[in-house]
Structures are given as structure tokens and as C-alpha cells.
Short mmCIF file of C-alpha atoms in Angstrom, two decimals:
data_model
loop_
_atom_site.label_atom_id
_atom_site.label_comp_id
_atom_site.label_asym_id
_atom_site.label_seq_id
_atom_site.Cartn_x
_atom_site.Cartn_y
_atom_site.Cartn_z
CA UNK A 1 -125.95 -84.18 -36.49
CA UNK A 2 -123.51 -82.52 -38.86
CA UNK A 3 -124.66 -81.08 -42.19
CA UNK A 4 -122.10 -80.96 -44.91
CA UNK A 5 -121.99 -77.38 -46.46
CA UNK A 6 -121.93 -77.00 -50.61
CA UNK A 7 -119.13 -74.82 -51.32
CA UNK A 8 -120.01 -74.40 -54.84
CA UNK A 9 -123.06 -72.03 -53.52
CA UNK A 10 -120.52 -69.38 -52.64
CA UNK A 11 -118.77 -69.04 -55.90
CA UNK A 12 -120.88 -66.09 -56.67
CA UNK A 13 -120.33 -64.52 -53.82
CA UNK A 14 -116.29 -65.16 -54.38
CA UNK A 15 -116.45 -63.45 -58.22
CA UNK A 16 -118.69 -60.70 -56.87
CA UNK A 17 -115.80 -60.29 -53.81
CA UNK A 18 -112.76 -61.17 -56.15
CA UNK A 19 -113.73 -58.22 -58.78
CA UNK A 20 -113.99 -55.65 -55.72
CA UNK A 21 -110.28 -56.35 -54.39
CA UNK A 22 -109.10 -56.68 -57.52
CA UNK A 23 -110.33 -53.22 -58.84
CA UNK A 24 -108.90 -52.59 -55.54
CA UNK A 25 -105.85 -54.11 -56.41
CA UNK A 26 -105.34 -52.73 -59.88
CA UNK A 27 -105.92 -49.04 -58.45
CA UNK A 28 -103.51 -49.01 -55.87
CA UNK A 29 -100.89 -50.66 -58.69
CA UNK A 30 -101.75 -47.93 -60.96
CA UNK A 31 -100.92 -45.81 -57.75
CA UNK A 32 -97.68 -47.25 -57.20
CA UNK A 33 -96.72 -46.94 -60.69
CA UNK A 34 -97.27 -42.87 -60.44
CA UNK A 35 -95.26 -42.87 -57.47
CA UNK A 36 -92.36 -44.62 -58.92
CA UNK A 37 -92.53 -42.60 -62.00
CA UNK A 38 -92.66 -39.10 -59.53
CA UNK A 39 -89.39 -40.82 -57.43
CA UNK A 40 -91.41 -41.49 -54.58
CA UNK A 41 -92.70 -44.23 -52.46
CA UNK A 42 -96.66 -45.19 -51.72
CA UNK A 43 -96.91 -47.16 -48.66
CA UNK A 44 -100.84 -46.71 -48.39
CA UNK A 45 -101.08 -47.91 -51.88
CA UNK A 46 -98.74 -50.73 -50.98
CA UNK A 47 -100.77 -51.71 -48.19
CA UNK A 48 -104.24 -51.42 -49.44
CA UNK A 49 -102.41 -53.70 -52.60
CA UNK A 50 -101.38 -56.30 -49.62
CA UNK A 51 -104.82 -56.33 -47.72
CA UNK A 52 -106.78 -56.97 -51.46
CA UNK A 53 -104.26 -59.66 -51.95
CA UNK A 54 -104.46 -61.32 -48.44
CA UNK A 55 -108.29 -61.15 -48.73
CA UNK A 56 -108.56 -63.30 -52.23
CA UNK A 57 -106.31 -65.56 -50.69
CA UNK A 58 -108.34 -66.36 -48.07
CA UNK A 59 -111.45 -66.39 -49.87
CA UNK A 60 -110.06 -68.32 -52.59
CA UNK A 61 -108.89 -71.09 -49.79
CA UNK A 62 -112.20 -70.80 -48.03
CA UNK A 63 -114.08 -72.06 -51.58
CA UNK A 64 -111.36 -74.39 -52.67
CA UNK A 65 -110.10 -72.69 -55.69
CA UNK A 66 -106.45 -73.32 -54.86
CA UNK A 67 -104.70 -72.04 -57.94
CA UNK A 68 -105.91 -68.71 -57.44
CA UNK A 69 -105.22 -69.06 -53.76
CA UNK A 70 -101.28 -70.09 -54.55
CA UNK A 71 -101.36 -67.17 -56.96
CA UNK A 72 -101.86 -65.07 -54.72
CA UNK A 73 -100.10 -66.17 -51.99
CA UNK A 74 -97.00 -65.78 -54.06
CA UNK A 75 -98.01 -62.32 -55.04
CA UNK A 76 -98.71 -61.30 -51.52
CA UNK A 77 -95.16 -62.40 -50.27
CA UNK A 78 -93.75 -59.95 -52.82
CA UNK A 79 -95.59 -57.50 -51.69
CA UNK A 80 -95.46 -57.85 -47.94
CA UNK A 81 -91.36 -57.49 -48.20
CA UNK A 82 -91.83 -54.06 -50.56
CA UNK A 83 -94.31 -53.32 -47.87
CA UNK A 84 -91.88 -54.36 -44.78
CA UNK A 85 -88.76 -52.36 -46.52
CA UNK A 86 -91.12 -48.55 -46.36
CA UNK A 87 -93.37 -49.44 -49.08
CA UNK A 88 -91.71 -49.13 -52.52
CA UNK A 89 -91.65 -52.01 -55.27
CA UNK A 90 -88.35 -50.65 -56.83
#
């Protein structure tokens, strides 16, 4: 017997998930920012910015909200090349 599950009861969960990574996300961009003002490169900030992206794509997919899931899908193959070439957004 298969039971059908109701995404819509893990929204919450999703916004409570989605605010983390993305005050997770807007931390290690402020982080970048410094470093690019300083000359330097942040790879850990680069990284922590692709793993917060990654992670609201997939939860975003899980729940159906594809337009968010897209987003960031675009936004995380940006960020996975800065991240491939030693971690600066230049």
C-alpha cells in the first residue's frame, strides 16, 4: 500500500532551512567582498557560499518550488567555476 506524501507540510521546514543558508550565504559574500577589496582570495568563503547554494537547491527540488531551485542552480554553477579556478569571484 503506498501513501502519497503532502509536500506542502514541509514548506516550513524549507523557509526555516532557506533563511539559515542564506544568512549563510550572505556572510560568506560579505566575506568575499573583504577579500577582494584586501587583493586576496577566500576559498573557505567560496566554498561555504557553494555548499549553502547546493543545499537550497536541493531542498527547493525536494518541495517542488522550482524557480528557486533553477535560481540557484544557475548561481551555484557560477560559483563552483570561481571555486574550481582557487576560489576568487574576480
Amino acid at each position: 500500500m503506498s501513501e502519497r506524501v503532502d509536500l506542502q507540510e514541509f514548506v516550513g521546514a524549507f523557509v526555516v532551512e532557506a533563511e539559515e543558508l542564506v544568512a549563510v550565504a550572505n556572510a560568506a559574500l560579505l566575506e568575499i567582498e573583504a577579500a577582494i577589496g584586501d587583493g586576496t582570495s577566500c576559498p573557505r568563503a567560496v566554498r561555504d557560499l557553494l555548499r549553502a547554494l547546493h543545499t537550497i537547491k536541493g531542498l527547493a527540488s525536494m518541495i517542488g518550488v522550482e524557480p528557486i531551485a533553477e535560481l540557484a542552480h544557475a548561481l551555484e554553477t557560477l560559483v563552483g567555476a570561481a571555486d574550481r579556478g582557487g576560489g576568487s569571484l574576480r
